[in-house]
Amino acid sequence: MGARGSLARQLLVWQLVVVTCLLCAVGVLAVTQAGNNFRTTEGRRALSVAESVAAQGIVGDLENGPFELNAPAETARSLSGVDFVVIAGADRYVLASPYPDQLRTTLDIGDSTVLSGRSWVGEVDGSIVAHVPVLDEKGGKVIRMVAAGSKSPGFFAGVLDSPDNALRVLGVALVIGVSGSLLLARRVKNQTLGLEPHEITALVENREALLHGIKEGVVGLDPQHRITLVNDQARALLALPDDAVGRSVEDLDLNERIRDLLTGRATGADQIVLRQGKVLTLNRMPIDVRGAVVTLRDRTDLMTLRDELDASRHATDTLRAQAHEFSNRLHTISGLLELGEYEEVRGYVSRISSAQGEWRAEVGSRVGDPAVAALLIAKASLAAERGVGLRMAPDSELDRVEDALSTDLVTVLGNLVDNALDALGGEQGWIEVGVWQEEDEVRVEVRDSGPGVAPEIAEEVFEHGFTTKAAAHGQRGLGLALIRQACVRRGGSVEVHNSGGAVFTARLPR
């Protein structure tokens, strides 16, 4: 079991120490109480004996010889049960004593008040003594004194002579304490799965090192959804306060999506949540009836890369749509040439050039920011491929803006247009985009001819994970959440209402 000893042995030793100290304290208390009882009882008895002897005429009879008082004193001692009865003169000269060597000596009276004519009970030389004065016939002068008393018992004698049999009580208590210690040690051993103290310490140290050394966040929850464990990474990713441990998830400043995943109201593997500009992946694993463990990973960089890939994919789709549209137009021109319809070819080419030029001219004249203008021109081709018309609001106007705001505008506009295209579901319709530059903000409005958004879910559509699409899984429902995050990060807002279709309005402060 090693030099440190097993858990059972250590528990037994420490509990025996505690029990022994407790029993010693009880023993001291018992002896003290017995001593107090002895002093009270013996003091009263000694006082009674001394008063009885003093009341006998022989004590005060001066005609008797000075040492003829031994017989009556001894008789009084043997009848009363006290250890000694001593008779002395007013000068404390011992006249009668059960101890021959005490005769003709001076009696030690300690702090007694007997010489002043008053009876006294106290302790002198380890004995409980009562002193009673004998006065002359006039009652004003002390001519004799009677001392009666018993020797105080020692410590062990006090224990043996205590009325509650203190030693027996201590012995029984010691047996019970030892038995209880053994049973408790066995129970603790079972509850610690047979691990010894040094093994438990090593396990805790390894757990702490593991929890605080990994890059993933770990949150432990009990069945009442209170946080029981959180490592440094999880605290940073979720922006939890220092006193998060012990608090309920519902009491923390977390959005509803994160609360649902932490409490198990929302389930699924690799769930995406947004928290203070970070994209996090959550996985929750229930642990029987003990609660659950939630792991978190920061996927912000991965999501940024994915957005860049999405941008490349959108650009590819736009080029593919333009190539498809250009191919169709070439086929049309080729057919007209084979038919000899040269005037029709001239008119067709003129109409195509006019339509594309008008859209580019309109976007260029109303939108001065290159990134936003390029996005709208590219989205027009994608919308045309799906049979959807993309148009600008008549009074739209936007100058060139700072790079950060331009990036957020591209994110908001791109996701809103894509959302509108998905809402139309491949059916013919139209999408209208409006961008207005106001004094301290840029307002974006995208409306479509689709079915609109039900009023009861007007707020829910901006929650991450919410989607009305049939294939609702994976990364669905993230676009509108990203729009809201971009707006809120700048201190703005986004909302939706219906007016012949869905109308999304986003405000981005400059």
Coordinates of C-alpha atoms in Angstrom, one line a residue:
M1 CA 0.0 0.0 0.0
G2 CA 3.1 2.2 0.0
A3 CA 4.5 4.6 2.6
R4 CA 1.5 6.9 2.4
G5 CA -0.9 4.0 3.4
S6 CA -4.2 3.0 2.0
L7 CA -7.3 5.1 2.2
A8 CA -8.9 2.8 4.8
R9 CA -5.8 2.9 7.0
Q10 CA -5.5 6.7 6.8
L11 CA -9.2 7.1 7.6
L12 CA -9.0 4.7 10.5
V13 CA -5.9 6.4 12.0
W14 CA -7.3 9.9 11.7
Q15 CA -10.7 8.9 13.1
L16 CA -9.0 7.0 16.0
V17 CA -7.1 10.2 16.8
V18 CA -10.3 12.2 16.7
V19 CA -12.2 9.6 18.8
T20 CA -9.3 9.4 21.3
C21 CA -9.2 13.2 21.7
L22 CA -12.9 13.3 22.2
L23 CA -12.9 10.5 24.8
C24 CA -10.0 12.2 26.6
A25 CA -12.0 15.4 26.7
V26 CA -15.0 13.4 28.0
G27 CA -12.8 11.8 30.6
V28 CA -11.4 15.1 31.8
L29 CA -14.9 16.4 32.0
A30 CA -16.1 13.4 34.0
V31 CA -13.2 13.6 36.4
T32 CA -13.7 17.4 36.9
Q33 CA -17.4 16.9 37.5
A34 CA -16.6 14.0 40.0
G35 CA -14.1 16.3 41.8
N36 CA -16.7 19.0 42.1
N37 CA -19.3 16.6 43.4
F38 CA -16.7 15.2 45.9
R39 CA -15.8 18.6 47.2
T40 CA -19.4 19.6 47.7
T41 CA -20.4 16.4 49.4
E42 CA -17.3 15.9 51.5
G43 CA -17.2 19.6 52.5
R44 CA -20.8 19.3 53.9
R45 CA -19.9 16.1 55.7
A46 CA -16.7 17.5 57.2
L47 CA -18.5 20.6 58.3
S48 CA -21.2 18.5 60.0
V49 CA -18.6 16.4 61.8
A50 CA -16.6 19.4 62.9
E51 CA -19.7 21.1 64.2
S52 CA -20.7 17.9 66.1
V53 CA -17.3 17.6 67.7
A54 CA -17.2 21.3 68.6
A55 CA -20.5 21.1 70.3
Q56 CA -19.3 18.4 72.8
G57 CA -18.4 20.0 76.1
I58 CA -15.1 18.1 76.3
V59 CA -13.6 20.2 73.6
G60 CA -14.0 23.3 75.5
D61 CA -13.3 21.9 79.0
L62 CA -10.0 23.4 80.0
E63 CA -9.7 21.1 83.0
N64 CA -8.9 18.1 80.7
G65 CA -5.3 17.6 79.8
P66 CA -4.2 19.0 76.4
F67 CA -3.8 15.6 74.8
E68 CA -6.7 13.7 76.3
L69 CA -8.9 14.6 73.4
N70 CA -7.7 11.9 71.0
A71 CA -10.4 9.3 72.0
P72 CA -13.5 11.5 71.4
A73 CA -12.0 12.8 68.1
E74 CA -11.2 9.3 66.8
T75 CA -14.7 8.2 67.7
A76 CA -16.2 11.0 65.7
R77 CA -14.0 10.3 62.7
S78 CA -14.8 6.6 62.6
L79 CA -18.5 7.2 62.9
S80 CA -18.7 9.9 60.2
G81 CA -16.4 8.3 57.6
V82 CA -14.1 11.3 57.2
D83 CA -10.4 10.7 56.9
F84 CA -9.4 12.8 59.9
V85 CA -10.6 14.9 62.9
V86 CA -8.1 17.3 64.4
I87 CA -8.5 19.4 67.5
A88 CA -6.2 22.4 68.0
G89 CA -6.0 25.3 70.3
A90 CA -6.4 29.0 69.5
D91 CA -2.7 29.1 68.8
R92 CA -3.2 26.2 66.2
Y93 CA -1.2 23.9 68.5
V94 CA -2.5 20.4 67.7
L95 CA -4.1 18.7 70.7
A96 CA -5.7 15.6 69.1
S97 CA -5.0 13.9 65.7
P98 CA -5.3 10.4 64.2
Y99 CA -1.7 10.9 63.0
P100 CA 0.8 10.7 66.0
D101 CA 3.4 12.7 64.2
Q102 CA 1.0 15.6 63.8
L103 CA 0.6 16.0 67.7
R104 CA 2.3 19.0 69.2
T105 CA 2.8 20.7 65.8
T106 CA 1.2 23.8 64.3
L107 CA -2.0 23.1 62.3
D108 CA -1.9 24.5 58.7
I109 CA -5.3 26.3 58.2
G110 CA -4.6 27.9 54.8
D111 CA -7.0 30.7 54.1
S112 CA -9.4 29.7 56.9
T113 CA -11.5 32.3 58.8
V114 CA -11.8 30.1 61.8
L115 CA -9.6 32.3 64.1
S116 CA -12.0 35.1 63.5
G117 CA -14.8 33.0 64.9
R118 CA -16.4 31.9 61.7
S119 CA -16.7 28.3 60.3
W120 CA -14.9 27.7 57.0
V121 CA -14.9 24.9 54.3
G122 CA -12.1 24.7 51.7
E123 CA -9.0 22.9 50.4
V124 CA -5.8 22.6 52.4
D125 CA -2.8 20.5 51.3
G126 CA -5.0 18.5 48.9
S127 CA -7.7 17.7 51.4
I128 CA -11.3 19.0 51.7
V129 CA -11.3 20.5 55.2
A130 CA -14.0 22.1 57.4
H131 CA -12.9 24.4 60.3
V132 CA -15.3 25.1 63.2
P133 CA -14.3 27.4 66.1
V134 CA -15.0 26.7 69.8
L135 CA -15.8 29.9 71.7
D136 CA -15.6 30.6 75.5
E137 CA -18.6 30.9 77.7
K138 CA -19.0 34.6 76.8
G139 CA -18.9 33.7 73.1
G140 CA -16.4 36.3 72.1
K141 CA -13.1 34.4 72.2
V142 CA -11.9 31.4 70.3
I143 CA -10.4 28.8 72.6
R144 CA -10.3 25.7 70.4
M145 CA -10.8 24.8 66.7
V146 CA -12.0 21.5 65.2
A147 CA -10.8 20.5 61.7
A148 CA -12.5 17.6 59.9
G149 CA -11.8 16.5 56.4
S150 CA -11.0 13.9 53.7
K151 CA -8.2 13.7 51.2
S152 CA -9.1 14.5 47.5
P153 CA -8.8 11.5 45.2
G154 CA -6.2 11.5 42.4
F155 CA -7.1 11.6 38.6
F156 CA -7.5 7.8 38.0
A157 CA -9.1 7.4 41.4
G158 CA -11.6 10.0 40.4
V159 CA -12.4 8.1 37.2
L160 CA -12.8 4.8 39.0
D161 CA -14.9 6.3 41.8
S162 CA -17.1 8.4 39.5
P163 CA -20.8 7.6 39.8
D164 CA -21.2 7.0 36.0
N165 CA -18.3 4.5 35.9
A166 CA -16.4 6.7 33.5
L167 CA -13.9 4.1 32.5
R168 CA -16.6 1.7 31.4
V169 CA -18.2 4.5 29.4
L170 CA -14.9 5.4 27.8
G171 CA -14.2 1.8 26.9
V172 CA -17.6 1.3 25.3
A173 CA -17.3 4.6 23.4
L174 CA -13.8 3.6 22.1
V175 CA -15.1 0.2 20.8
I176 CA -18.0 2.0 19.1
G177 CA -15.6 4.6 17.6
V178 CA -13.2 2.0 16.2
S179 CA -16.1 -0.1 14.7
G180 CA -17.6 3.0 13.2
S181 CA -14.3 4.1 11.7
L182 CA -13.7 0.7 10.1
L183 CA -17.2 0.7 8.6
L184 CA -16.8 4.3 7.4
A185 CA -13.5 3.5 5.8
R186 CA -15.0 0.6 3.9
R187 CA -17.9 2.7 2.7
V188 CA -15.6 5.5 1.5
K189 CA -13.4 3.0 -0.2
N190 CA -16.3 1.6 -2.1
Q191 CA -17.5 5.1 -3.1
T192 CA -14.1 6.1 -4.4
L193 CA -14.0 3.0 -6.7
G194 CA -11.1 1.5 -4.7
L195 CA -8.8 4.4 -5.5
E196 CA -6.2 5.4 -2.9
P197 CA -5.7 9.1 -1.9
H198 CA -2.6 9.6 -4.1
E199 CA -4.4 8.0 -7.0
I200 CA -7.4 10.4 -6.5
T201 CA -5.0 13.3 -6.3
A202 CA -3.2 12.2 -9.5
L203 CA -6.5 11.8 -11.3
V204 CA -7.7 15.2 -10.3
E205 CA -4.4 16.8 -11.4
N206 CA -4.5 15.0 -14.8
R207 CA -8.1 16.1 -15.3
E208 CA -7.3 19.7 -14.6
A209 CA -4.3 19.6 -16.9
L210 CA -6.4 18.0 -19.6
L211 CA -9.3 20.4 -19.3
H212 CA -7.2 23.5 -19.3
G213 CA -4.7 22.2 -21.9
I214 CA -7.0 21.3 -24.8
K215 CA -8.1 23.8 -27.4
E216 CA -11.8 22.7 -27.3
G217 CA -14.1 24.2 -24.7
V218 CA -15.7 21.8 -22.2
V219 CA -18.8 22.6 -20.1
G220 CA -20.3 20.2 -17.5
L221 CA -23.9 20.4 -16.6
D222 CA -26.0 18.7 -13.9
P223 CA -29.6 17.5 -14.4
Q224 CA -30.9 20.9 -13.3
H225 CA -28.8 22.5 -16.1
R226 CA -26.4 24.1 -13.6
I227 CA -22.8 24.5 -14.7
T228 CA -20.6 22.2 -12.7
L229 CA -17.4 22.5 -14.8
V230 CA -16.0 24.9 -17.4
N231 CA -12.5 25.1 -18.7
D232 CA -10.7 28.3 -19.8
Q233 CA -11.4 27.8 -23.5
A234 CA -15.2 27.4 -23.0
R235 CA -15.2 30.4 -20.7
A236 CA -13.5 32.5 -23.4
L237 CA -15.6 31.1 -26.3
L238 CA -19.0 31.7 -24.5
A239 CA -17.8 34.9 -22.7
L240 CA -18.9 33.4 -19.4
P241 CA -18.5 35.3 -16.1
D242 CA -16.0 34.2 -13.4
D243 CA -18.9 32.9 -11.2
A244 CA -20.5 30.8 -13.9
V245 CA -19.8 27.5 -12.1
G246 CA -22.9 26.7 -10.0
R247 CA -25.2 29.0 -11.9
S248 CA -28.1 27.8 -14.2
V249 CA -27.7 28.2 -17.9
E250 CA -31.0 30.2 -17.9
D251 CA -29.4 32.8 -15.6
L252 CA -26.5 33.5 -17.9
D253 CA -26.4 36.1 -20.7
L254 CA -26.6 33.6 -23.6
N255 CA -28.8 33.7 -26.6
E256 CA -31.7 31.3 -26.9
R257 CA -30.1 29.1 -29.5
I258 CA -27.1 28.4 -27.2
R259 CA -29.4 27.8 -24.2
D260 CA -31.4 25.3 -26.2
L261 CA -28.3 23.3 -27.2
L262 CA -26.8 23.4 -23.6
T263 CA -30.0 22.2 -22.0
G264 CA -30.8 19.6 -24.7
R265 CA -33.9 21.2 -26.0
A266 CA -32.2 21.3 -29.4
T267 CA -30.2 18.2 -30.4
G268 CA -27.9 17.2 -33.2
A269 CA -24.2 16.8 -33.9
D270 CA -21.9 19.7 -34.8
Q271 CA -24.5 22.4 -34.2
I272 CA -23.4 25.9 -35.3
V273 CA -24.0 28.8 -33.0
L274 CA -23.0 32.5 -33.2
R275 CA -21.5 34.1 -30.1
Q276 CA -20.0 37.6 -30.0
G277 CA -18.7 37.5 -33.6
K278 CA -17.5 33.9 -33.3
V279 CA -18.9 30.9 -35.1
L280 CA -18.9 27.9 -32.7
T281 CA -19.6 24.2 -33.1
L282 CA -21.4 22.5 -30.2
N283 CA -21.9 18.9 -29.4
R284 CA -23.8 17.7 -26.3
M285 CA -23.5 14.3 -24.8
P286 CA -25.9 13.2 -22.0
I287 CA -24.4 11.2 -19.1
D288 CA -27.2 9.0 -17.7
V289 CA -28.9 10.9 -14.9
R290 CA -25.8 12.9 -13.9
G291 CA -26.3 15.6 -16.5
A292 CA -24.4 16.2 -19.7
V293 CA -21.0 17.3 -21.2
V294 CA -20.9 19.9 -24.0
T295 CA -17.8 20.4 -26.1
L296 CA -17.2 23.6 -28.2
R297 CA -14.9 24.3 -31.0
D298 CA -14.1 27.7 -32.6
R299 CA -15.0 27.5 -36.3
T300 CA -14.7 31.2 -37.1
D301 CA -11.6 30.8 -39.3
L302 CA -13.2 27.8 -41.0
M303 CA -16.5 29.7 -41.6
T304 CA -14.5 32.6 -43.0
L305 CA -12.8 30.3 -45.4
R306 CA -16.1 28.7 -46.3
D307 CA -17.6 32.2 -47.0
E308 CA -14.6 32.9 -49.3
L309 CA -15.3 29.6 -51.0
D310 CA -19.0 30.5 -51.3
A311 CA -18.0 33.8 -52.9
S312 CA -15.9 31.9 -55.4
R313 CA -18.7 29.4 -56.0
H314 CA -21.1 32.3 -56.5
A315 CA -18.7 33.9 -58.9
T316 CA -18.4 30.6 -60.7
D317 CA -22.2 30.2 -60.8
T318 CA -22.5 33.7 -62.2
L319 CA -19.9 33.1 -64.9
R320 CA -21.6 29.8 -65.7
A321 CA -25.0 31.6 -65.9
Q322 CA -23.4 34.2 -68.1
A323 CA -21.8 31.6 -70.3
H324 CA -25.1 29.7 -70.6
E325 CA -26.9 32.9 -71.4
F326 CA -24.2 33.9 -74.0
S327 CA -24.4 30.4 -75.5
N328 CA -28.1 30.6 -75.9
R329 CA -27.8 34.0 -77.6
L330 CA -25.2 32.7 -80.0
H331 CA -27.4 29.8 -80.9
T332 CA -30.2 32.3 -81.6
I333 CA -28.0 34.5 -83.7
S334 CA -26.7 31.5 -85.6
G335 CA -30.2 30.3 -86.4
L336 CA -31.3 33.7 -87.6
L337 CA -28.2 33.9 -89.9
E338 CA -29.0 30.5 -91.4
L339 CA -32.5 31.7 -92.1
G340 CA -31.2 34.9 -93.7
E341 CA -33.0 37.1 -91.2
Y342 CA -30.2 39.7 -91.2
E343 CA -32.3 42.6 -90.0
E344 CA -33.7 40.4 -87.2
V345 CA -30.2 39.6 -86.1
R346 CA -29.3 43.3 -86.1
G347 CA -32.3 44.0 -84.0
Y348 CA -31.8 41.1 -81.6
V349 CA -28.2 42.1 -80.9
S350 CA -29.2 45.7 -80.4
R351 CA -31.9 44.6 -77.8
I352 CA -29.4 42.4 -75.9
S353 CA -26.7 45.1 -75.8
S354 CA -29.3 47.6 -74.7
A355 CA -30.7 45.5 -71.9
Q356 CA -27.3 44.6 -70.4
G357 CA -26.0 48.1 -70.9
E358 CA -29.1 49.6 -69.2
W359 CA -28.6 47.4 -66.1
R360 CA -24.9 48.2 -65.9
A361 CA -25.6 51.9 -66.4
E362 CA -28.3 52.0 -63.8
V363 CA -26.2 50.2 -61.2
G364 CA -23.1 52.3 -62.1
S365 CA -25.1 55.6 -61.8
R366 CA -26.8 54.7 -58.5
V367 CA -24.1 52.7 -56.7
G368 CA -20.7 54.3 -56.3
D369 CA -19.1 51.5 -54.3
P370 CA -17.3 49.1 -56.7
A371 CA -17.8 45.9 -54.6
V372 CA -21.5 46.5 -54.1
A373 CA -22.0 47.4 -57.8
A374 CA -20.1 44.3 -58.9
L375 CA -22.2 42.1 -56.6
L376 CA -25.5 43.5 -58.1
I377 CA -24.3 43.1 -61.7
A378 CA -23.3 39.4 -60.9
K379 CA -26.5 38.6 -59.2
A380 CA -28.5 39.9 -62.2
S381 CA -27.1 37.1 -64.3
L382 CA -27.9 34.5 -61.7
A383 CA -31.4 35.8 -61.3
A384 CA -31.9 35.8 -65.1
E385 CA -30.9 32.2 -65.3
R386 CA -33.7 31.3 -62.8
G387 CA -36.2 33.4 -64.6
V388 CA -36.3 36.1 -62.0
G389 CA -36.1 39.8 -62.7
L390 CA -33.6 41.9 -60.6
R391 CA -34.3 45.6 -60.4
M392 CA -33.2 48.6 -58.4
A393 CA -35.5 50.9 -56.3
P394 CA -36.0 54.1 -58.3
D395 CA -34.4 56.4 -55.6
S396 CA -31.5 54.2 -54.7
E397 CA -28.2 56.0 -54.1
L398 CA -24.9 55.0 -52.5
D399 CA -21.5 56.6 -52.7
R400 CA -18.2 54.8 -52.1
V401 CA -17.9 53.8 -48.4
E402 CA -15.1 52.6 -46.2
D403 CA -13.8 49.0 -46.7
A404 CA -15.3 47.6 -43.5
L405 CA -18.7 48.9 -44.3
S406 CA -18.4 47.8 -47.9
T407 CA -17.6 44.2 -46.8
D408 CA -20.6 44.2 -44.5
L409 CA -22.8 45.5 -47.3
V410 CA -21.7 42.8 -49.6
T411 CA -22.5 40.2 -46.9
V412 CA -26.0 41.6 -46.2
L413 CA -27.0 42.2 -49.8
G414 CA -25.6 38.9 -51.1
N415 CA -27.4 36.9 -48.5
L416 CA -30.7 38.9 -48.8
V417 CA -30.7 38.4 -52.6
D418 CA -29.9 34.7 -52.3
N419 CA -32.6 34.3 -49.6
A420 CA -35.1 36.0 -52.0
L421 CA -34.2 33.7 -54.9
D422 CA -34.7 30.7 -52.6
A423 CA -38.0 32.1 -51.4
L424 CA -39.3 32.3 -55.1
G425 CA -38.5 28.6 -55.4
G426 CA -37.6 28.6 -59.1
E427 CA -40.9 30.4 -60.1
Q428 CA -40.9 33.5 -62.2
G429 CA -41.0 36.7 -60.2
W430 CA -39.0 39.8 -59.3
I431 CA -36.6 41.1 -56.7
E432 CA -36.2 44.8 -56.0
V433 CA -33.0 46.0 -54.3
G434 CA -32.8 49.4 -52.7
V435 CA -29.6 51.0 -51.1
W436 CA -29.8 54.4 -49.5
Q437 CA -26.9 56.4 -48.0
E438 CA -28.3 58.5 -45.1
E439 CA -26.5 60.9 -42.8
D440 CA -25.2 58.4 -40.3
E441 CA -26.1 55.0 -41.7
V442 CA -26.7 53.0 -44.9
R443 CA -30.1 51.4 -45.3
V444 CA -30.6 48.3 -47.5
E445 CA -34.0 47.0 -48.5
V446 CA -34.7 43.9 -50.5
R447 CA -38.3 42.9 -51.5
D448 CA -39.6 40.1 -53.6
S449 CA -42.8 38.8 -55.1
G450 CA -42.7 35.6 -53.1
P451 CA -45.2 34.4 -50.5
G452 CA -43.8 36.5 -47.7
V453 CA -43.0 35.7 -44.1
A454 CA -45.6 34.7 -41.6
P455 CA -45.9 37.4 -38.9
E456 CA -45.5 35.0 -36.1
I457 CA -42.0 34.0 -37.2
A458 CA -40.8 37.4 -38.2
E459 CA -38.3 37.4 -35.4
E460 CA -37.4 33.7 -35.5
V461 CA -36.1 33.8 -39.1
F462 CA -33.0 35.7 -37.8
E463 CA -32.2 32.9 -35.3
H464 CA -29.5 30.6 -36.4
G465 CA -30.8 27.2 -37.4
F466 CA -34.2 28.5 -38.4
T467 CA -35.3 27.7 -42.0
T468 CA -38.4 27.1 -43.9
K469 CA -36.6 25.1 -46.6
A470 CA -37.5 21.5 -47.1
A471 CA -34.0 20.3 -46.8
A472 CA -33.4 21.9 -43.4
H473 CA -30.2 20.4 -42.2
G474 CA -26.4 21.1 -42.1
Q475 CA -25.7 24.8 -42.5
R476 CA -29.2 25.8 -43.4
G477 CA -30.6 28.9 -41.6
L478 CA -27.2 30.6 -41.2
G479 CA -27.5 33.3 -43.9
L480 CA -30.1 35.5 -42.1
A481 CA -28.3 35.0 -38.8
L482 CA -25.1 36.2 -40.3
I483 CA -26.9 39.3 -41.7
R484 CA -28.2 40.0 -38.2
Q485 CA -24.8 39.5 -36.7
A486 CA -23.2 41.9 -39.2
C487 CA -25.9 44.6 -38.5
V488 CA -25.8 44.2 -34.7
R489 CA -22.0 44.2 -34.6
R490 CA -22.1 47.7 -36.1
G491 CA -24.9 48.8 -33.8
G492 CA -27.6 48.5 -36.5
S493 CA -30.6 46.2 -37.0
V494 CA -32.5 44.1 -39.5
E495 CA -36.2 43.4 -39.7
V496 CA -38.8 41.9 -42.0
H497 CA -42.4 42.7 -42.9
N498 CA -44.8 41.8 -45.7
S499 CA -46.0 44.1 -48.5
G500 CA -47.0 42.0 -51.5
G501 CA -44.1 39.8 -50.5
A502 CA -41.3 39.8 -48.0
V503 CA -39.5 43.1 -47.3
F504 CA -36.2 42.9 -45.5
T505 CA -34.7 46.1 -44.2
A506 CA -31.2 46.3 -42.8
R507 CA -29.6 49.3 -41.2
L508 CA -25.8 49.6 -40.9
P509 CA -24.4 52.6 -39.1
R510 CA -21.4 54.2 -40.7

